[in-house]
Coordinates of C-alpha atoms in Angstrom, one line a residue:
M1 CA -39.6 70.8 -33.1
E2 CA -42.5 72.7 -33.7
R3 CA -40.2 75.2 -36.2
K4 CA -39.5 72.5 -38.0
R5 CA -42.6 71.0 -38.4
V6 CA -43.5 74.7 -39.8
F7 CA -40.8 75.0 -41.6
N8 CA -41.5 71.2 -43.5
L9 CA -44.6 72.6 -44.7
F10 CA -42.9 75.1 -47.3
Y11 CA -40.5 72.6 -48.8
T12 CA -42.5 72.0 -51.8
P13 CA -43.3 75.7 -52.8
L14 CA -39.9 77.3 -51.6
F15 CA -38.1 74.4 -53.9
L16 CA -40.5 76.0 -56.8
F17 CA -39.5 79.6 -56.0
I18 CA -35.7 79.1 -56.1
Y19 CA -36.2 76.8 -59.0
G20 CA -38.1 79.9 -60.4
L21 CA -35.2 82.3 -59.5
W22 CA -32.9 80.5 -61.1
K23 CA -34.7 80.1 -64.6
C24 CA -35.2 84.1 -64.5
W25 CA -31.6 84.5 -64.0
R26 CA -31.0 82.2 -66.9
A27 CA -33.5 83.9 -69.0
S28 CA -32.9 87.5 -68.3
D29 CA -29.3 87.6 -70.3
T30 CA -31.1 88.2 -73.9
S31 CA -33.7 89.3 -75.6
D32 CA -34.2 86.5 -77.6
D33 CA -38.3 86.0 -78.5
I34 CA -37.9 82.4 -77.1
E35 CA -35.8 83.6 -74.1
I36 CA -38.8 86.3 -73.3
V37 CA -41.3 83.6 -73.3
Q38 CA -38.9 81.4 -70.6
F39 CA -38.6 84.7 -68.5
G40 CA -42.5 85.0 -68.6
L41 CA -43.1 81.4 -67.7
A42 CA -40.8 81.5 -64.7
M43 CA -42.0 84.6 -63.5
L44 CA -45.1 82.9 -63.5
A45 CA -43.9 80.2 -61.8
L46 CA -42.2 82.3 -59.0
L47 CA -45.6 84.3 -58.8
L48 CA -47.7 81.2 -58.4
S49 CA -45.1 79.8 -55.6
L50 CA -45.4 83.0 -53.6
V51 CA -49.1 82.8 -53.4
A52 CA -48.7 79.0 -52.5
M53 CA -46.2 80.4 -49.4
F54 CA -48.6 82.8 -48.5
I55 CA -51.7 80.3 -48.5
L56 CA -49.4 78.2 -46.2
G57 CA -48.5 81.2 -44.0
S58 CA -52.2 82.2 -43.5
A59 CA -53.1 78.7 -42.6
V60 CA -50.5 78.2 -39.9
I61 CA -51.6 81.5 -38.2
A62 CA -55.1 81.2 -38.4
C63 CA -54.6 77.6 -37.4
K64 CA -52.5 78.3 -34.4
A65 CA -54.5 81.0 -33.1
S66 CA -57.4 79.2 -33.4
A67 CA -55.9 76.3 -31.4
R68 CA -54.5 78.7 -28.7
T69 CA -58.1 80.2 -28.3
S70 CA -59.7 77.1 -28.0
Q71 CA -58.2 76.4 -24.7
R72 CA -60.9 78.9 -23.0
S73 CA -63.8 76.3 -23.4
Q74 CA -65.3 73.1 -25.4
D75 CA -67.6 75.5 -27.1
V76 CA -64.8 77.7 -28.4
L77 CA -62.9 74.5 -29.6
I78 CA -65.9 73.3 -31.4
Q79 CA -66.8 76.9 -33.0
K80 CA -63.1 77.0 -34.1
F81 CA -62.5 73.5 -35.2
T82 CA -65.6 74.0 -37.4
L83 CA -64.6 77.2 -38.8
C84 CA -60.9 75.9 -39.8
R85 CA -62.6 72.7 -41.2
R86 CA -64.5 75.0 -43.8
L87 CA -61.6 77.0 -44.7
L88 CA -59.1 74.3 -45.1
P89 CA -60.4 72.6 -48.1
F90 CA -60.3 76.0 -49.8
M91 CA -56.7 76.4 -48.5
M92 CA -55.8 72.5 -49.8
V93 CA -57.3 73.4 -53.4
G94 CA -55.6 76.5 -53.5
E95 CA -52.4 74.9 -52.3
I96 CA -52.4 72.7 -54.8
L97 CA -53.6 74.7 -57.5
F98 CA -50.8 77.0 -57.3
C99 CA -48.1 74.6 -56.7
G100 CA -49.5 72.6 -60.1
L101 CA -49.6 75.6 -62.0
A102 CA -46.0 76.6 -61.0
S103 CA -44.9 73.2 -61.7
V104 CA -46.4 73.6 -65.3
A105 CA -45.0 77.0 -65.8
L106 CA -41.7 75.9 -65.0
V107 CA -41.7 72.4 -67.1
L108 CA -43.2 74.6 -70.0
S109 CA -40.4 76.7 -69.8
E110 CA -37.8 73.6 -70.1
I111 CA -39.9 72.7 -73.0
I112 CA -39.1 76.1 -74.8
W113 CA -35.5 76.0 -73.8
T114 CA -35.1 72.3 -75.2
M115 CA -36.4 73.2 -78.6
G116 CA -34.2 76.1 -79.0
H117 CA -31.0 74.2 -77.5
V118 CA -31.4 70.7 -78.2
E119 CA -31.3 68.9 -81.3
M120 CA -34.4 67.2 -82.3
N121 CA -33.2 64.0 -83.2
G122 CA -34.2 60.7 -81.6
G123 CA -33.1 61.6 -78.2
G124 CA -34.3 65.0 -78.3
M125 CA -37.7 64.0 -79.4
K126 CA -37.9 61.7 -76.5
L127 CA -37.1 64.5 -73.9
L128 CA -39.4 66.6 -75.3
F129 CA -42.5 64.2 -75.5
A130 CA -41.7 63.0 -71.9
M131 CA -41.7 66.7 -70.5
V132 CA -45.0 67.4 -72.4
L133 CA -46.4 63.9 -70.7
A134 CA -45.2 65.5 -67.3
V135 CA -47.6 68.6 -68.1
F136 CA -50.5 66.6 -68.7
A137 CA -49.8 64.4 -65.8
I138 CA -49.4 67.5 -63.2
L139 CA -53.0 68.7 -65.0
W140 CA -54.5 65.6 -64.4
M141 CA -53.2 65.3 -60.8
I142 CA -54.9 68.9 -59.9
I143 CA -58.2 67.8 -61.1
K144 CA -57.8 64.4 -59.7
S145 CA -56.9 66.1 -56.2
F146 CA -60.0 68.4 -56.5
F147 CA -61.9 65.1 -56.1
S148 CA -60.3 63.9 -53.4
V149 CA -60.2 67.0 -51.4
R150 CA -64.1 67.4 -51.9
K151 CA -64.9 63.6 -51.1
C152 CA -62.5 64.2 -47.7
F153 CA -64.1 67.2 -46.6
A154 CA -67.7 66.3 -47.6
L155 CA -70.4 66.9 -45.0
F156 CA -69.6 63.9 -42.5
E157 CA -72.3 62.3 -41.4
P158 CA -71.6 60.0 -38.1
E159 CA -72.2 56.6 -38.7
D160 CA -74.4 54.7 -36.2
L161 CA -72.0 52.9 -33.2
R162 CA -72.4 48.9 -34.0
V163 CA -72.6 47.3 -30.7
S164 CA -72.7 43.7 -29.7
G165 CA -75.1 43.4 -26.6
V166 CA -78.7 43.5 -25.4
N167 CA -80.9 46.7 -24.8
L168 CA -82.5 46.4 -21.4
P169 CA -85.4 48.8 -21.2
E170 CA -87.1 49.7 -18.1
M171 CA -90.2 47.2 -18.3
Q172 CA -87.7 44.4 -18.9
A173 CA -85.0 45.1 -16.1
P174 CA -87.1 47.5 -13.4
E175 CA -84.3 46.8 -10.5
L176 CA -81.7 47.9 -12.7
W177 CA -83.1 51.1 -13.7
Q178 CA -83.9 51.9 -10.0
W179 CA -80.7 51.1 -9.1
V180 CA -79.3 53.4 -12.1
R181 CA -81.8 56.1 -10.5
R182 CA -80.7 56.2 -7.0
L183 CA -76.9 56.5 -8.4
I184 CA -78.1 59.4 -10.4
S185 CA -79.7 61.1 -7.3
Q186 CA -76.7 60.5 -5.1
G187 CA -74.5 62.1 -7.8
R188 CA -76.9 64.5 -9.2
L189 CA -76.2 63.2 -12.6
T190 CA -78.3 63.2 -15.9
L191 CA -80.6 59.6 -16.4
P192 CA -79.4 57.6 -20.0
D193 CA -82.4 57.2 -22.1
N194 CA -80.7 53.3 -23.1
I195 CA -79.1 50.9 -21.1
V196 CA -77.2 48.0 -23.0
V197 CA -75.6 45.0 -21.9
G198 CA -72.9 43.4 -23.6
F199 CA -69.7 41.4 -23.2
F200 CA -67.0 42.5 -25.5
D201 CA -66.5 46.1 -24.6
G202 CA -65.8 48.0 -21.2
F203 CA -67.7 50.6 -19.5
Y204 CA -68.6 53.7 -21.8
V205 CA -71.7 56.4 -22.6
T206 CA -72.5 57.7 -26.1
A207 CA -74.9 60.0 -27.0
N208 CA -74.4 58.7 -30.8
P209 CA -77.0 56.7 -32.4
V210 CA -76.5 52.9 -31.5
Q211 CA -77.2 50.0 -34.0
I212 CA -77.4 46.7 -31.7
E213 CA -76.2 43.7 -33.6
K214 CA -78.8 42.0 -35.1
G215 CA -81.7 44.6 -33.0
E216 CA -83.0 47.6 -32.8
R217 CA -81.5 51.3 -33.5
L218 CA -81.2 53.6 -30.1
T219 CA -81.3 57.1 -30.3
G220 CA -80.2 59.5 -27.2
N221 CA -77.9 59.0 -24.3
T222 CA -77.0 55.2 -24.0
L223 CA -75.2 53.7 -21.3
Y224 CA -73.3 50.4 -22.0
L225 CA -72.2 48.1 -19.1
P226 CA -69.9 44.9 -19.4
L227 CA -70.9 41.8 -18.4
T228 CA -67.4 40.9 -17.6
Y229 CA -66.3 43.7 -15.3
L230 CA -69.8 43.4 -13.8
S231 CA -68.6 40.2 -12.7
L232 CA -65.4 41.1 -11.4
L233 CA -66.2 44.1 -9.0
N234 CA -68.6 44.6 -6.2
E235 CA -71.3 46.8 -6.0
A236 CA -69.8 50.0 -4.7
E237 CA -67.0 49.8 -7.5
I238 CA -69.4 49.0 -10.1
A239 CA -71.4 52.1 -8.8
A240 CA -68.5 54.5 -9.0
V241 CA -67.8 53.5 -12.5
V242 CA -71.4 53.9 -13.4
G243 CA -71.5 57.4 -11.9
H244 CA -67.9 58.3 -13.8
E245 CA -69.5 57.3 -16.9
L246 CA -73.2 58.9 -16.5
G247 CA -71.0 62.1 -15.3
H248 CA -70.1 62.5 -19.1
F249 CA -73.8 63.1 -19.9
T250 CA -73.4 66.8 -17.7
G251 CA -72.3 69.8 -18.7
E252 CA -70.8 70.1 -22.7
D253 CA -69.4 66.7 -22.8
T254 CA -73.0 65.7 -24.6
Q255 CA -72.8 68.3 -27.1
Y256 CA -68.9 67.7 -27.6
S257 CA -69.7 63.8 -27.8
L258 CA -72.6 64.7 -30.8
R259 CA -71.1 67.7 -32.7
F260 CA -67.4 67.6 -32.4
A261 CA -66.0 64.0 -31.8
P262 CA -67.7 62.4 -34.7
L263 CA -66.0 65.1 -36.9
Y264 CA -63.0 64.9 -35.6
A265 CA -62.7 61.4 -36.1
G266 CA -64.0 61.6 -39.6
M267 CA -62.1 64.0 -40.7
Q268 CA -58.6 61.9 -39.3
N269 CA -60.0 59.0 -41.3
S270 CA -60.3 60.7 -44.8
L271 CA -57.0 62.4 -44.5
Q272 CA -55.5 58.9 -43.6
Q273 CA -57.2 57.5 -46.4
M274 CA -55.9 60.3 -48.6
A275 CA -52.8 59.6 -47.6
K276 CA -52.8 56.0 -48.3
N277 CA -53.9 56.6 -51.8
M278 CA -51.2 58.6 -52.5
Q279 CA -48.2 57.4 -54.6
D280 CA -44.6 58.2 -53.8
A281 CA -44.1 59.8 -57.0
W282 CA -42.4 63.0 -58.3
I283 CA -45.7 64.5 -59.4
D284 CA -47.2 63.7 -55.9
R285 CA -44.5 65.3 -54.0
L286 CA -45.1 68.5 -56.1
V287 CA -48.7 68.7 -56.6
L288 CA -50.2 67.2 -53.2
Y289 CA -47.8 66.4 -50.3
S290 CA -47.5 70.3 -49.5
A291 CA -51.4 70.3 -49.1
L292 CA -51.7 67.2 -47.4
D293 CA -49.0 68.2 -45.1
M294 CA -51.1 71.4 -44.3
A295 CA -53.9 69.5 -43.5
M296 CA -52.3 66.9 -41.3
W297 CA -50.3 69.8 -39.5
F298 CA -53.7 71.4 -38.8
L299 CA -55.1 68.1 -37.0
Q300 CA -51.9 67.8 -35.1
T301 CA -52.1 71.1 -33.8
F302 CA -55.7 70.6 -33.0
H303 CA -54.8 67.3 -31.2
E304 CA -53.0 68.9 -28.4
T305 CA -55.8 70.9 -27.5
V306 CA -58.2 67.9 -28.0
N307 CA -56.0 66.2 -25.5
H308 CA -56.2 68.8 -23.1
W309 CA -60.1 68.8 -22.9
S310 CA -60.6 65.4 -23.0
R311 CA -58.4 65.2 -19.8
I312 CA -60.4 67.7 -18.2
R313 CA -63.6 65.7 -19.2
E314 CA -62.3 62.6 -17.8
L315 CA -61.1 64.1 -14.2
A316 CA -64.6 65.9 -14.0
A317 CA -66.4 62.4 -14.8
D318 CA -64.0 60.9 -11.9
E319 CA -65.1 63.5 -9.6
A320 CA -68.7 62.1 -10.4
G321 CA -67.4 58.8 -9.8
A322 CA -66.4 59.7 -6.3
R323 CA -69.6 61.7 -5.6
V324 CA -71.6 58.2 -6.2
S325 CA -69.5 56.5 -3.6
S326 CA -66.2 57.6 -2.3
S327 CA -63.0 58.8 -4.2
A328 CA -61.0 55.6 -2.4
T329 CA -63.6 53.5 -3.8
F330 CA -63.5 55.0 -7.4
A331 CA -59.7 54.7 -7.1
C332 CA -59.8 50.9 -6.4
A333 CA -62.3 50.2 -9.2
L334 CA -59.6 52.0 -11.7
L335 CA -56.9 50.0 -10.4
R336 CA -58.8 46.5 -10.4
I337 CA -60.2 47.4 -14.1
T338 CA -56.5 48.4 -15.4
A339 CA -55.1 45.2 -13.8
L340 CA -57.9 42.6 -15.3
S341 CA -58.2 44.8 -18.7
E342 CA -55.4 42.2 -20.0
P343 CA -56.6 38.9 -18.5
V344 CA -60.2 39.8 -19.5
E345 CA -58.9 40.3 -23.3
R346 CA -57.2 36.9 -23.1
Y347 CA -60.3 35.2 -22.2
L348 CA -62.5 36.8 -24.5
E349 CA -59.9 35.8 -27.4
A350 CA -60.0 32.3 -25.9
V351 CA -63.7 32.3 -26.1
L352 CA -63.8 33.7 -29.9
R353 CA -61.0 31.3 -30.8
G354 CA -63.1 28.3 -29.4
R355 CA -60.3 27.5 -26.6
A356 CA -62.8 28.3 -24.0
N357 CA -66.6 27.2 -23.6
S358 CA -69.3 27.7 -20.8
D359 CA -72.7 27.4 -20.4
N360 CA -72.4 30.7 -18.4
W361 CA -69.7 33.1 -19.7
A362 CA -69.2 35.2 -17.2
N363 CA -69.3 32.8 -14.4
G364 CA -66.6 31.3 -16.4
L365 CA -64.4 34.4 -16.5
V366 CA -64.6 34.6 -12.8
L367 CA -63.8 30.8 -12.3
A368 CA -60.7 31.4 -14.5
L369 CA -59.6 34.6 -13.1
Q370 CA -60.1 33.0 -9.6
K371 CA -57.3 30.9 -10.0
Q372 CA -54.6 33.7 -10.9
G373 CA -55.2 34.8 -7.4
G374 CA -54.4 38.4 -6.2
L375 CA -54.1 40.9 -8.8
D376 CA -50.7 43.0 -9.6
V377 CA -52.1 46.3 -9.9
L378 CA -48.9 48.1 -10.0
T379 CA -47.4 46.6 -13.0
S380 CA -50.2 48.3 -15.0
I381 CA -51.0 51.8 -13.3
D382 CA -49.2 53.6 -15.8
N383 CA -51.6 52.4 -18.3
E384 CA -54.7 54.0 -19.8
I385 CA -57.9 52.2 -19.4
S386 CA -59.4 51.4 -23.0
H387 CA -62.4 53.3 -24.5
P388 CA -64.1 53.3 -28.0
M389 CA -64.3 56.9 -28.5
D390 CA -62.1 58.8 -26.4
S391 CA -58.8 58.8 -24.5
H392 CA -58.0 58.7 -20.7
P393 CA -55.1 59.9 -18.4
T394 CA -53.1 56.8 -17.0
T395 CA -54.9 55.5 -13.9
R396 CA -51.8 56.9 -11.6
A397 CA -52.4 60.4 -13.0
R398 CA -56.1 60.0 -12.2
I399 CA -55.6 58.8 -8.8
T400 CA -53.4 61.9 -8.2
A401 CA -56.3 63.9 -9.3
L402 CA -58.5 62.6 -6.4
N403 CA -56.2 63.5 -3.8
L404 CA -55.4 60.3 -2.9
S405 CA -51.8 58.0 -2.3
L406 CA -51.3 54.9 -3.0
N407 CA -51.2 53.6 0.3
E408 CA -51.0 50.1 1.4
E409 CA -54.6 49.8 2.2
L410 CA -55.8 51.1 -1.2
L411 CA -53.5 48.5 -3.1
S412 CA -54.2 45.7 -0.7
R413 CA -58.1 46.2 -1.4
A414 CA -57.5 46.8 -5.2
S415 CA -55.4 43.6 -5.6
R416 CA -57.4 41.3 -3.6
V417 CA -58.3 37.8 -5.0
I418 CA -61.6 37.3 -7.0
T419 CA -64.3 35.3 -5.4
P420 CA -67.6 34.2 -7.2
E421 CA -69.4 35.2 -3.6
E422 CA -68.3 38.8 -3.9
N423 CA -69.7 39.7 -7.2
L424 CA -73.0 38.3 -7.0
F425 CA -74.7 41.6 -6.6
F426 CA -75.5 42.5 -10.2
P427 CA -76.7 38.8 -11.5
A428 CA -78.9 39.3 -8.7
L429 CA -79.9 42.7 -9.9
L430 CA -80.7 41.6 -13.5
G431 CA -82.5 38.4 -12.0
P432 CA -84.3 36.1 -14.8
V433 CA -82.8 38.6 -17.2
A434 CA -79.3 37.2 -16.6
T435 CA -80.0 33.9 -18.0
A436 CA -81.7 35.2 -21.1
L437 CA -78.4 37.5 -21.9
S438 CA -76.2 34.5 -21.5
C439 CA -78.3 32.7 -24.1
E440 CA -78.0 35.6 -26.8
I441 CA -74.4 36.4 -26.2
S442 CA -73.7 32.4 -26.6
Q443 CA -75.5 33.1 -30.2
E444 CA -73.6 35.9 -30.7
I445 CA -70.7 34.1 -30.1
E446 CA -70.9 31.5 -32.8
P447 CA -71.0 33.5 -36.0
L448 CA -68.1 35.6 -34.6
R449 CA -66.3 32.1 -34.0
A450 CA -67.2 31.5 -37.8
E451 CA -65.9 34.5 -39.2
I452 CA -62.5 34.5 -37.4
R453 CA -62.0 30.9 -38.4
E454 CA -62.5 31.8 -42.3
E455 CA -60.0 34.3 -41.5
L456 CA -57.3 32.0 -40.1
E457 CA -58.1 29.7 -42.8
A458 CA -57.5 32.3 -45.4
E459 CA -54.3 33.6 -43.9
A460 CA -52.9 29.8 -43.0
S461 CA -53.6 29.1 -47.1
L462 CA -50.8 31.6 -47.9
A463 CA -47.1 31.0 -47.6
T464 CA -46.8 27.3 -47.8
E465 CA -44.1 27.1 -49.9
A466 CA -40.2 27.9 -49.2
K467 CA -38.7 30.8 -50.2
A468 CA -35.0 31.5 -50.1
I469 CA -33.7 34.9 -49.6
W470 CA -30.3 35.7 -50.9
S471 CA -27.4 38.3 -50.0
S472 CA -25.8 40.3 -52.7
S473 CA -22.6 39.6 -53.9
S474 CA -21.6 42.9 -55.7
V475 CA -20.2 44.6 -52.5
A476 CA -18.1 41.3 -52.0
W477 CA -16.5 41.4 -55.2
A478 CA -15.8 45.1 -54.8
I479 CA -14.1 44.5 -51.6
M480 CA -12.4 41.7 -52.8
I481 CA -11.0 43.6 -55.6
V482 CA -10.0 46.6 -53.9
G483 CA -8.0 44.1 -51.7
I484 CA -6.3 42.5 -54.7
V485 CA -5.4 45.7 -56.3
L486 CA -3.5 46.8 -53.2
I487 CA -2.0 43.6 -52.6
F488 CA -0.6 43.7 -56.5
G489 CA 0.1 47.3 -56.3
G490 CA 2.2 46.6 -53.1
G491 CA 4.2 44.2 -54.9
Y492 CA 4.5 46.4 -58.0
L493 CA 6.2 49.1 -56.1
V494 CA 8.4 46.6 -54.4
L495 CA 9.8 45.0 -57.6
F496 CA 10.1 48.1 -60.0
Q497 CA 10.1 51.2 -57.5
H498 CA 11.8 49.6 -54.5
L499 CA 9.2 51.2 -52.4
S500 CA 9.1 48.7 -49.5
A501 CA 7.4 51.0 -46.8
I502 CA 4.5 51.8 -49.3
C503 CA 4.4 48.1 -50.0
W504 CA 4.1 46.9 -46.6
L505 CA 1.0 49.8 -45.9
F506 CA -0.6 48.4 -49.0
T507 CA -0.3 44.6 -47.6
L508 CA -1.8 45.6 -44.6
I509 CA -4.5 47.1 -45.9
G510 CA -5.1 45.2 -48.9
L511 CA -4.9 41.5 -47.0
P512 CA -7.8 41.8 -44.5
L513 CA -10.0 43.1 -47.2
G514 CA -9.4 40.4 -49.6
I515 CA -9.8 37.8 -46.6
L516 CA -13.3 40.0 -46.1
G517 CA -14.5 40.1 -49.8
N518 CA -13.6 36.5 -49.8
V519 CA -15.7 35.2 -46.6
T520 CA -18.4 37.8 -47.7
L521 CA -18.3 36.2 -51.5
N522 CA -18.4 32.8 -50.2
R523 CA -21.5 33.9 -47.8
A524 CA -23.5 35.2 -50.9
R525 CA -23.1 31.9 -53.0
Q526 CA -25.7 30.3 -50.6
P527 CA -29.0 31.3 -49.7
L528 CA -28.6 33.8 -46.6
F529 CA -31.9 32.3 -45.0
M530 CA -34.9 30.1 -45.8
L531 CA -38.3 30.8 -45.1
T532 CA -40.5 27.9 -44.7
P533 CA -44.1 27.4 -43.7
Q534 CA -43.0 26.4 -39.8
S535 CA -39.4 28.0 -39.6
I536 CA -36.5 30.2 -40.6
T537 CA -33.4 27.8 -41.7
S538 CA -29.9 29.2 -42.7
P539 CA -26.5 27.4 -43.0
Y540 CA -25.7 29.9 -40.3
L541 CA -28.1 28.6 -37.7
T542 CA -27.4 25.2 -36.1
Q543 CA -31.1 24.4 -35.9
P544 CA -34.2 26.4 -37.5
L545 CA -35.8 29.2 -35.6
P546 CA -39.5 28.4 -35.4
L547 CA -41.8 31.0 -36.6
E548 CA -44.1 30.7 -33.9
Y549 CA -41.3 32.1 -31.4
I550 CA -41.5 35.3 -33.1
E551 CA -43.5 37.6 -31.2
R552 CA -42.9 40.9 -33.3
Y553 CA -40.5 41.8 -36.3
E554 CA -38.9 44.9 -38.0
V555 CA -36.4 45.8 -40.6
V556 CA -34.0 48.6 -39.6
V557 CA -31.7 50.3 -42.3
I558 CA -28.4 51.4 -41.3
S559 CA -25.9 53.0 -43.1
G560 CA -27.4 51.1 -46.5
V561 CA -27.5 47.8 -44.8
A562 CA -31.0 46.1 -43.7
M563 CA -31.0 44.5 -40.4
L564 CA -33.9 42.3 -39.6
H565 CA -35.0 42.3 -36.0
L566 CA -36.7 38.7 -34.6
Y567 CA -38.0 39.6 -31.4
V568 CA -38.2 36.0 -30.0
R569 CA -40.0 34.0 -27.0
H570 CA -37.9 31.3 -25.6
G571 CA -34.7 32.8 -27.0
D572 CA -32.7 30.7 -24.4
K573 CA -33.5 27.7 -26.3
L574 CA -32.0 28.9 -29.4
N575 CA -28.4 27.7 -30.2
I576 CA -27.2 31.0 -31.9
T577 CA -24.2 32.9 -31.0
T578 CA -23.9 36.4 -29.0
K579 CA -20.6 37.5 -30.7
R580 CA -21.0 40.7 -33.2
F581 CA -18.3 41.1 -35.6
M582 CA -18.9 39.1 -39.2
Q583 CA -22.2 37.4 -37.3
V584 CA -24.8 37.5 -39.8
F585 CA -26.8 35.6 -37.3
R586 CA -26.6 36.5 -33.7
Y587 CA -28.7 36.6 -30.4
E588 CA -28.9 39.6 -28.1
P589 CA -30.4 38.2 -24.9
Q590 CA -30.8 41.6 -23.4
E591 CA -33.5 42.3 -26.0
S592 CA -34.5 38.7 -26.6
R593 CA -33.9 39.4 -30.4
V594 CA -32.3 37.8 -32.9
V595 CA -30.5 40.4 -35.6
V596 CA -30.1 39.4 -39.2
V597 CA -27.8 41.5 -41.4
V598 CA -28.8 41.4 -45.0
N599 CA -26.9 42.9 -47.8
S600 CA -28.9 43.9 -50.7
P601 CA -31.4 41.3 -50.3
W602 CA -33.2 39.3 -53.5
Y603 CA -35.1 36.3 -54.1
E604 CA -35.8 34.0 -57.3
K605 CA -39.3 34.7 -58.8
E606 CA -39.9 32.5 -62.2
G607 CA -36.4 31.9 -62.8
Q608 CA -35.4 35.9 -62.2
K609 CA -33.6 37.9 -59.6
V610 CA -35.9 40.3 -57.9
K611 CA -34.5 42.9 -55.7
L612 CA -36.2 43.6 -52.3
D613 CA -36.3 46.9 -50.2
A614 CA -36.9 47.1 -46.7
V615 CA -40.5 47.4 -47.0
T616 CA -41.3 44.4 -49.3
M617 CA -38.9 42.0 -47.3
S618 CA -40.7 43.3 -44.5
Q619 CA -44.0 42.3 -45.8
I620 CA -42.6 38.9 -47.0
V621 CA -41.4 37.7 -43.6
G622 CA -44.5 39.0 -42.2
Q623 CA -46.7 37.2 -44.1
Y624 CA -45.0 34.0 -43.2
I625 CA -45.2 34.6 -39.7
S626 CA -48.9 35.3 -39.7
S627 CA -49.6 32.5 -41.8
A628 CA -47.8 30.2 -39.3
Y629 CA -49.5 31.8 -36.4
A630 CA -52.8 31.2 -38.2
R631 CA -52.0 27.1 -38.8
A632 CA -50.7 26.9 -35.2
E633 CA -54.1 28.4 -33.9
L634 CA -56.1 26.5 -36.2
S635 CA -54.5 23.2 -35.0
K636 CA -55.8 24.3 -31.5

């Protein structure tokens, strides 16, 4: 797989090299002046494509060696990544320049050949004009690419991390700071410069600047504490998790967070933006793809090393959390946070979408989750705890690294029912500040709610008219014609050639083809399905399929035929056949999926047929589903 990825980088310059070889061979048989110029341009293209391949080879060797060396330490990772990042833009520019100029040389060679071998009438002049335009287009793409690469690799200044929360200085929350100091003393950790308490994120720390929404800008090491999980864990579990987070401020983690993580994330975003701005045209493929593929491969190669160090940092921080409390307590906290992440997200979504109201949001969360009973910690044990700036190993892997087993005592302790009485530690620690925090969070929620409502209203205003999707009849006609030809051909052989055996063979093949073509043609005379603001209707459905039943969808192309897969809730309520043969709509209960077979889809726009490719059809279906969900959400 790795060799194939590396070989894919060389497709464009290798193609240019082979094409140049062919041009050299074609122009080497004569001593004509025009052919000599052609030969010279082809040789130039050969040399330029060879240089492009040399640049790619150098980049691959340098990147692989740097990534391998970066396994030694995080300092080496930062040094090697910074070095490669400085070299990469020059290599990308060189790749773009040499591939682009090789393409220009080959097109100029073709222009000269055309002038000598094609009559300069209307068609010949158009061909020549198109080639000249191609040369200018390639040159323009080269110039444009230089600016794209320069912008992509401009010195990345990390943006401030925007946080919705409240900064609690020591004067305002002295008991909280004293408690954190005790943890630091127990675990030999580093004291944060700032403590921010919020509602919408999980536990984390950062050494980058933090901009509080509608508040001050904080610098230095910041610890973020979420009121959600602080209300759902007991004191020992909170201490273990905070100890884990403060463990990231020791050793090389702070420098990694400040120097490498923003650089790496910024480069990823820049390259992804550059890829999005590219068009799927032949000029882009010749000029840009090879250089961009090289940069993407560079990131993927380092990504493995980055994940390696990310895992090591997380496991080291886990040990710090275990030192503050105990390994079993920290494991229990991990299990509970992982199991609670989904219900907490649901509650937060209900708060933001106005479906939940409370004078005290933390208490409202506790009461809502208390009704669910014990936690199912095993279902989510192979999940990763979300983090705004880093990745985590799975909860199972982290518990194993602590040399613990998932025994009955640990699982019972982690899955206990949430009770308000057990989780009074942190509100008591905050004292009067807790009420002020709840008020501030309430004030922040209202603008967020208004924002979400505006987005829903904008989404709901789209896809309000019915749209019919048709299936092409061309294949049906082709099948039917072949069937008719075979049947009549068989009759001709009987009447005039007296070949009854071949006649029966033709009839056996032609008759089912004719029937199949007739069935397919009749289907193509009416819309395959109709997208309405509320549902999907079709002559092949006994009842409409509500759009809000659809949880996700995808368009899969198999042997040129598009298959629309709709993953649905309440599939048992839909009266759709599970048969497969010749069924346009069918339901697959095992996958909870409705499959729609679409042959060359099209729809009517302003009285004209508009053909649909897989991507466009996916976008249209997705828009109707999104709009239906937005209308349903607003109605609640």
